[in-house]
Short mmCIF file of C-alpha atoms and ligand atoms in Angstrom, two decimals:
data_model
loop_
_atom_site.label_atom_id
_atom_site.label_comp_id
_atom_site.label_asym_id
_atom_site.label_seq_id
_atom_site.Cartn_x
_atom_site.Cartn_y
_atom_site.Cartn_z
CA UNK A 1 -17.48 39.07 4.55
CA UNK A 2 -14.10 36.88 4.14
CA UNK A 3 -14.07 33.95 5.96
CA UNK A 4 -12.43 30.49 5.55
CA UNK A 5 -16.01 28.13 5.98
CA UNK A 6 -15.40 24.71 5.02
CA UNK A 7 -19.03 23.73 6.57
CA UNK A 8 -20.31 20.55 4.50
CA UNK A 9 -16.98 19.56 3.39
CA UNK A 10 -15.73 16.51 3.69
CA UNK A 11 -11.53 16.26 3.39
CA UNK A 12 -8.96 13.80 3.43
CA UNK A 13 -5.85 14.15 4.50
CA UNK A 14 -2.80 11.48 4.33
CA UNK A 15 -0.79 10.98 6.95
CA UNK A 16 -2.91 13.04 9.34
CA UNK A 17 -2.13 11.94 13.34
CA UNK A 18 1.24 14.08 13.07
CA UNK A 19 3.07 17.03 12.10
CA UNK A 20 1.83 19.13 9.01
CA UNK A 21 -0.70 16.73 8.25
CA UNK A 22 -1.93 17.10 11.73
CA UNK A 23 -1.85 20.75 11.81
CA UNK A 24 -4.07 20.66 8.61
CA UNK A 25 -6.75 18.03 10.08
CA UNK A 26 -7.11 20.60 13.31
CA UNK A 27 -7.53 23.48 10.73
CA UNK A 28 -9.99 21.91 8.66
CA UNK A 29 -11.88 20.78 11.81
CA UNK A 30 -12.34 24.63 13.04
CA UNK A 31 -13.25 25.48 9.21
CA UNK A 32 -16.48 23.55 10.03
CA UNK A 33 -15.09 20.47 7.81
CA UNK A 34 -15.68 16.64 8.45
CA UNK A 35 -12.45 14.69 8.66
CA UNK A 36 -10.67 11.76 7.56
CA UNK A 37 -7.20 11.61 8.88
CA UNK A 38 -4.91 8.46 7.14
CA UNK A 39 -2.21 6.85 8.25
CA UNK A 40 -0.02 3.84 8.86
CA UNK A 41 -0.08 4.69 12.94
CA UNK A 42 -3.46 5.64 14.29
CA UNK A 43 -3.32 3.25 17.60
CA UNK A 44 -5.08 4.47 20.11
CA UNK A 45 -6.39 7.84 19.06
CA UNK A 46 -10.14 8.00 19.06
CA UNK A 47 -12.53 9.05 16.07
CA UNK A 48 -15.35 11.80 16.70
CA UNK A 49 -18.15 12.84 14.46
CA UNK A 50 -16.29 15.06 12.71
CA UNK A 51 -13.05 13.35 12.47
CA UNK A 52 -12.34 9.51 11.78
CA UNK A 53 -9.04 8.30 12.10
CA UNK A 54 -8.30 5.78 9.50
CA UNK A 55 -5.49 3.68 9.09
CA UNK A 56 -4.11 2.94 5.69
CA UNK A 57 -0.80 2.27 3.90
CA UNK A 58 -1.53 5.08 0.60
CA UNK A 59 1.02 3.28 -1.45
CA UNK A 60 -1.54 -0.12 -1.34
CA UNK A 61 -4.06 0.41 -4.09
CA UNK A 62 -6.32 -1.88 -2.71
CA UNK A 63 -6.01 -0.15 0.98
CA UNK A 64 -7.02 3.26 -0.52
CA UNK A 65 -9.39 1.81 -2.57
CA UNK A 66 -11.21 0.57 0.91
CA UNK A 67 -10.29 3.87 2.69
CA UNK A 68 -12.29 6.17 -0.18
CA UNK A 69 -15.32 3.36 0.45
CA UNK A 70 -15.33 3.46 3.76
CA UNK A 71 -15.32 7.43 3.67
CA UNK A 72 -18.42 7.81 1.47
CA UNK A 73 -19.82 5.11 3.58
CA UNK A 74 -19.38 7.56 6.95
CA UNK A 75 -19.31 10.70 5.83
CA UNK A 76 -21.50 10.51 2.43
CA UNK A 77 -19.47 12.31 0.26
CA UNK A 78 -15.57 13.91 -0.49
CA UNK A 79 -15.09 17.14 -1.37
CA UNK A 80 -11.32 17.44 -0.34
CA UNK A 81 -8.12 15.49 -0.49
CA UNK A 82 -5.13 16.53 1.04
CA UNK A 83 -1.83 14.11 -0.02
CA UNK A 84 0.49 15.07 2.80
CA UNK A 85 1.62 11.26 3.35
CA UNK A 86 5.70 11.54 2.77
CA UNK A 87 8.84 9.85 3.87
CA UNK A 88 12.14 10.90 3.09
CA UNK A 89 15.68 9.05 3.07
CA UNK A 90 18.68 10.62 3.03
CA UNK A 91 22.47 9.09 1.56
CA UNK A 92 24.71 10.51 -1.39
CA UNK A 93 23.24 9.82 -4.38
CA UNK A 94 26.13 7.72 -5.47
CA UNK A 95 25.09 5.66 -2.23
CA UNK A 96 21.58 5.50 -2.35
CA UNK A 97 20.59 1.70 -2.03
CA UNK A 98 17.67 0.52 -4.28
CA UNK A 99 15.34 -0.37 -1.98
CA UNK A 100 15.81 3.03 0.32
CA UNK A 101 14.90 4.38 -3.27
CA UNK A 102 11.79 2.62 -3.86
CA UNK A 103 10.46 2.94 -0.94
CA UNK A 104 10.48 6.73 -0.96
CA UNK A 105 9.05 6.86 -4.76
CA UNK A 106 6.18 3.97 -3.15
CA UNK A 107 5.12 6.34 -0.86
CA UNK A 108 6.18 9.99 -1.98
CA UNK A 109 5.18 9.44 -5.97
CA UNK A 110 2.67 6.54 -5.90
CA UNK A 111 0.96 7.05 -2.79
CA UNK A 112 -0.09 10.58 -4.01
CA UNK A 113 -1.07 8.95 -7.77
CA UNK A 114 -3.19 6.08 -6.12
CA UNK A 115 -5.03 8.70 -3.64
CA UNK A 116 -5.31 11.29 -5.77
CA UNK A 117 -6.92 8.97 -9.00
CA UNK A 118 -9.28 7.48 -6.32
CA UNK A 119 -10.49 10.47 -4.90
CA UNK A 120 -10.70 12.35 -8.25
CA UNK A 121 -13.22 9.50 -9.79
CA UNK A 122 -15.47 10.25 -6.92
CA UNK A 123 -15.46 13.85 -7.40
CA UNK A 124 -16.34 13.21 -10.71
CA UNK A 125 -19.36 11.15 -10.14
CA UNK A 126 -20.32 13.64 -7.83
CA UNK A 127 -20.30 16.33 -10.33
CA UNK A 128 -19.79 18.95 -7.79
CA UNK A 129 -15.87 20.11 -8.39
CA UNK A 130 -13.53 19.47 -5.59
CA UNK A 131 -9.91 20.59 -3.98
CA UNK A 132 -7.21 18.26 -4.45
CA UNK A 133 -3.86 19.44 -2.49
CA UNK A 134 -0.73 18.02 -2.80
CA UNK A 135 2.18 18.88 -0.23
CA UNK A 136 5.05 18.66 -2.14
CA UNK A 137 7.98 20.95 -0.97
CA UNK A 138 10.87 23.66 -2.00
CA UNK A 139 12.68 20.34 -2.76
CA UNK A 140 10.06 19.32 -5.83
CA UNK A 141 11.90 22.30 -7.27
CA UNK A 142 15.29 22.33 -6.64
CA UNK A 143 18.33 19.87 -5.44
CA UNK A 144 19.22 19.51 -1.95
CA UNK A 145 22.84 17.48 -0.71
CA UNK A 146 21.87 13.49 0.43
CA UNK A 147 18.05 13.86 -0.83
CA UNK A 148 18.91 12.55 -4.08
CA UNK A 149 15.40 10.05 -4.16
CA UNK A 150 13.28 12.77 -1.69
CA UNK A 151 13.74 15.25 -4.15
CA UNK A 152 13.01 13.14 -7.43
CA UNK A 153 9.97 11.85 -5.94
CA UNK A 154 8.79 15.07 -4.78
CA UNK A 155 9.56 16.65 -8.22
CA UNK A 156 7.24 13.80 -9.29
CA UNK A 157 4.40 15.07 -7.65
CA UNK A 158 4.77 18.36 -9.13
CA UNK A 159 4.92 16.90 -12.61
CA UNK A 160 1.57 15.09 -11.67
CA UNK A 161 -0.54 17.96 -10.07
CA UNK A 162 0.04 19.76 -12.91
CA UNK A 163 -1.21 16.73 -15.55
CA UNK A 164 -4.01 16.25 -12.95
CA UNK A 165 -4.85 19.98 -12.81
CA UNK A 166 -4.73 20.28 -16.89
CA UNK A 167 -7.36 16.91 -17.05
CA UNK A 168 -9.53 17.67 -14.29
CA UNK A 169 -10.49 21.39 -14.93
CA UNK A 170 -13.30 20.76 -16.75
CA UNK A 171 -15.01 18.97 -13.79
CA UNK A 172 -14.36 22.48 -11.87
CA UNK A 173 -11.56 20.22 -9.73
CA UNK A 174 -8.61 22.54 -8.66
CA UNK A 175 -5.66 20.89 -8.08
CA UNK A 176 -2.32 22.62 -6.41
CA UNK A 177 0.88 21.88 -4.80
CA UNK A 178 2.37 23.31 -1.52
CA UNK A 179 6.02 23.23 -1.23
CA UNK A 180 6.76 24.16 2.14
CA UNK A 181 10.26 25.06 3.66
CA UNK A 182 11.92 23.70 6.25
CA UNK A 183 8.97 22.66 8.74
CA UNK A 184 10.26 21.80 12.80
CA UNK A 185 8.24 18.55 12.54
CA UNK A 186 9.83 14.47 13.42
CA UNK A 187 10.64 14.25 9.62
CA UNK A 188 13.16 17.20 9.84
CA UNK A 189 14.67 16.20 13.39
CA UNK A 190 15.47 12.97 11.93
CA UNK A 191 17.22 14.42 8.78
CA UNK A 192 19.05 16.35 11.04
CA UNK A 193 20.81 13.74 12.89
CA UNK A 194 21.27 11.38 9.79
CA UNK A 195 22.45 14.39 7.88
CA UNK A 196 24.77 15.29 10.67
CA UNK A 197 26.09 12.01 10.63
CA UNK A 198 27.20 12.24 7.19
CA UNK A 199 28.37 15.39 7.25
CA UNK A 200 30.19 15.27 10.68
CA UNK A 201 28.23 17.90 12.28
CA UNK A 202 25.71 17.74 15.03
CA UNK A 203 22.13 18.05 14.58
CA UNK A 204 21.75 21.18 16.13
CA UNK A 205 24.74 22.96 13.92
CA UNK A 206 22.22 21.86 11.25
CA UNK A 207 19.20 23.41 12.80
CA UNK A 208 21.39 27.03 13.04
CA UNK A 209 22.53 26.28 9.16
CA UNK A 210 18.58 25.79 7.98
CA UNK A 211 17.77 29.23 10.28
CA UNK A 212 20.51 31.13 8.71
CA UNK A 213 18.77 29.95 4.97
CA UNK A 214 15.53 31.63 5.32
CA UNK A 215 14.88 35.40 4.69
CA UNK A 216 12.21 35.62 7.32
CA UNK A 217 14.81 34.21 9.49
CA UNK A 218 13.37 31.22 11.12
CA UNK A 219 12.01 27.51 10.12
CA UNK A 220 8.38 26.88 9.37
CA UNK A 221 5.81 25.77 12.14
CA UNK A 222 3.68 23.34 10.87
CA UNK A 223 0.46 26.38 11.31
CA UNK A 224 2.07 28.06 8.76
CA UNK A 225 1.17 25.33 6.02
CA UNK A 226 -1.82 24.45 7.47
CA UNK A 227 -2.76 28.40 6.68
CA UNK A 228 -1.71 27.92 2.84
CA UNK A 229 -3.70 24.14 2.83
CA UNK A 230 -6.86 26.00 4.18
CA UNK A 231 -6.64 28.38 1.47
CA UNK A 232 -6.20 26.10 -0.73
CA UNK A 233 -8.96 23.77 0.29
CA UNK A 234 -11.66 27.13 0.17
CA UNK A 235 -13.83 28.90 -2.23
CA UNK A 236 -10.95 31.30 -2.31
CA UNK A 237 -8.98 29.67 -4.50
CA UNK A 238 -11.30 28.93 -7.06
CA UNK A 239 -9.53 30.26 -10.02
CA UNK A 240 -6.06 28.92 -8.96
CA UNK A 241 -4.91 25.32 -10.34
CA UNK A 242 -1.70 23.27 -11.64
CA UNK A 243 0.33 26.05 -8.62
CA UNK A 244 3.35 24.86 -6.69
CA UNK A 245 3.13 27.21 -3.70
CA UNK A 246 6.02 27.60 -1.75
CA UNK A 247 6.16 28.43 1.83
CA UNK A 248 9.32 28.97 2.81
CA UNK A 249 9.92 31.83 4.63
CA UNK A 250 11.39 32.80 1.02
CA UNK A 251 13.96 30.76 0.93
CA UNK A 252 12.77 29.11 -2.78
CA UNK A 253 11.32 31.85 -4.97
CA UNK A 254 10.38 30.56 -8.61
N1 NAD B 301 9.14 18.74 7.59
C1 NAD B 301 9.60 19.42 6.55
O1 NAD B 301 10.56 20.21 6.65
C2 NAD B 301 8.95 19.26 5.19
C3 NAD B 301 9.33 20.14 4.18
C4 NAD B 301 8.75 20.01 2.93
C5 NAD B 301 7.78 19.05 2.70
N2 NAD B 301 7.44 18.21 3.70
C6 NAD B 301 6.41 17.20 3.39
O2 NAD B 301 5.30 17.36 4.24
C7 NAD B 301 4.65 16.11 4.44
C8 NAD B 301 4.48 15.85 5.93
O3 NAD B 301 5.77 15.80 6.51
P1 NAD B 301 6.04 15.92 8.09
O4 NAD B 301 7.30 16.68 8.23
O5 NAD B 301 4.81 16.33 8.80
O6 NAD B 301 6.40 14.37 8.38
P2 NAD B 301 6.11 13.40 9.61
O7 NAD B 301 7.07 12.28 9.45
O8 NAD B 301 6.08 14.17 10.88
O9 NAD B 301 4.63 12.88 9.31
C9 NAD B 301 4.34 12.07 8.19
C10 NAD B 301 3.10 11.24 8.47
O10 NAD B 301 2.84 10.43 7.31
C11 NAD B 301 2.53 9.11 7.73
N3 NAD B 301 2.87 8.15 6.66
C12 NAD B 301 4.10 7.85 6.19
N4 NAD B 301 4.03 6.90 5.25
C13 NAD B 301 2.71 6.59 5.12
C14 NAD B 301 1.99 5.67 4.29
N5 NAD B 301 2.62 4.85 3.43
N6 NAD B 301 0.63 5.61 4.40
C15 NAD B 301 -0.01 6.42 5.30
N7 NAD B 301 0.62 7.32 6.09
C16 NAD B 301 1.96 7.40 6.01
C17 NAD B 301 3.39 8.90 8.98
O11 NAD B 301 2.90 7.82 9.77
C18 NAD B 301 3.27 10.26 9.65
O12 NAD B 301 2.14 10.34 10.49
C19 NAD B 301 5.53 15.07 3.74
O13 NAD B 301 5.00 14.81 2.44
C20 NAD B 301 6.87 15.77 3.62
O14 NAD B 301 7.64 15.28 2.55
C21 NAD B 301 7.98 18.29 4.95
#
C-alpha cells in the first residue's frame, strides 16, 4: 500500500515558523516525522515532542554548527534536511547596492552550503542514507526583472545540489531541488509592493500579472510545495537525485 510514512525520521527544516517552510514542518509532522523547525524569529511559539523550534541565523557557521548538536542531542539522530531559509531583494541590476547583494548570497547561497555540509557529515557517520531538499525556485533557472542577486543566488543552489547529489550518492544520500512558482506567502506580498514601486503599478495589478503567467491559472499555496517536499523527503523518491523540480503551475518547464 502507498503511503507517505515518515515515522522515525527526524527532519530539519530552515526557516520553518512561516510560509512554505511552515507548510512543510506541519506536513512532516502528520507523516509521523520528528521536527526541527529553524529560524531567526521563533519568539514565543512553543516546542512539543515532536517539534522543537530552534532559533538560528543558517548563514553563521558556528550557529548551525550548535543547531545540528543540539538536534542529535534531542532527537538522537537526522535523517532529513530541508533548506527552505531564503530572502530575496529586489532593485535593477544596474542598482543593486553591494551589501543588499551580499546579504541575499549570505543567506540564499551560504546558508544552504553551511546547513547542508553539516547535516550531510552526520548522515554520513550515521551510515544510514538520508534526504537532503533544497527549495530553490523557477528563478534558479531563469531571469526575472529587479531579482538580479535572488536569482544568482538561487541559481547557486542549483549548481550545488547537483555537486552535492554527484558526491553524496554513494552514501545512498539523495539530494534534490524544488523550484516552486509563485507561492502567496509574506516573501511574495512584499515583492509585490517593492516591485510595484519600481514599476509604477500597484501591488495588486502585480498579483493579476503573476495569475495571468501560470497555465493552471492561479499562484501556488504554500500545500502545494509542501506535497512535492514530502515526496521528496520519502522512500518514494529513492532513485531520484541532483533534480530541480519545478512547481509552478507550469509556468517554467525545462
Ligand atoms: N514565495 C514564493 O513565491 C517563492 C517562490 C520560489 C521560491 N521561494 C523560496 O521558498 C523559500 C521560503 O520562502 P517563503 O515565501 O515562505 O518566505 P517567507 O519570507 O514567508 O519565510 C522565510 C522564512 O525564513 C526565515 N529566515 C530568513 N533568513 C533566515 C536566516 N538567515 N536564518 C534562519 N531563518 C531565516 C524567515 O524568518 C522566515 O520565517 C525561500 O527560500 C524562497 O526563496 C519562494
Amino acid at each position: 500500500m502507498y503511503c507517505m510514512d515518515l515515522t522515525g525520521k527526524v527532519a530539519i527544516v530552515t526557516g520553518g515558523t512561516q510560509g512554505i517552510g511552515n507548510a512543510i514542518v506541519h506536513a512532516f509532522l502528520d507523516c509521523g516525522a520528528k521536527v526541527v523547525a529553524v529560524d531567526l524569529n521563533v519568539n514565543s511559539l512553543q516546542s512539543t515532542e515532536q517539534l522543537l523550534y530552534y532559533q538560528a541565523n543558517i548563514a553563521n557557521s558556528e550557529q548551525v554548527e550548535k543547531m545540528i548538536r543540539t538536534v542529535i542531542e534531542t532527537f538522537g539522530r537526522i535523517d532529513i534536511l530541508v533548506n527552505n531559509a531564503g530572502i530575496s531583494s529586489m532593485d535593477y541590476a544596474v542598482d543593486i547596492k553591494e551589501r543588499d547583494w551580499d546579504r541575499v548570497m549570505e543567506v540564499n547561497a551560504k546558508g544552504v552550503y553551511l546547513c547542508s555540509q553539516a547535516v550531510a557529515r552526520c548522515l554520513k557517520e550515521q551510515g544510514e542514507g538520508g534526504k537532503i531538499i533544497n527549495i530553490s525556485s523557477q528563478a534558479g533557472k531563469n531571469g526575472y526583472r529587479l531579482m538580479g542577486s535572488y536569482v544568482a543566488s538561487k541559481h547557486a543552489v542549483l549548481g550545488f545540489t547537483k555537486v552535492m547529489a554527484i558526491e553524496l550518492a554513494k552514501d545512498q544520500i539523495n539530494v534534490n531541488a524544488v523550484c516552486p512558482g509563485i507561492v502567496e506567502t509574506d516573501m511574495k506580498k512584499n515583492e509585490r509592493v517593492i516591485g510595484g514601486e519600481l514599476r509604477g503599478l500597484n501591488a495588486e495589478d502585480i498579483k493579476d500579472e503573476d495569475i495571468s503567467q501560470v497555465p493552471l491559472g492561479r499562484t501556488a499555496t504554500t500545500q502545494d510545495i509542501a506535497n512535492v517536499v514530502v515526496f521528496l523527503a520519502s522512500k518514494y523518491s529513492d532513485y531520484m537525485t541532483g533534480q530541480g523540480i519545478n512547481v509552478t503551475g507550469g509556468m517554467t518547464m525545462h
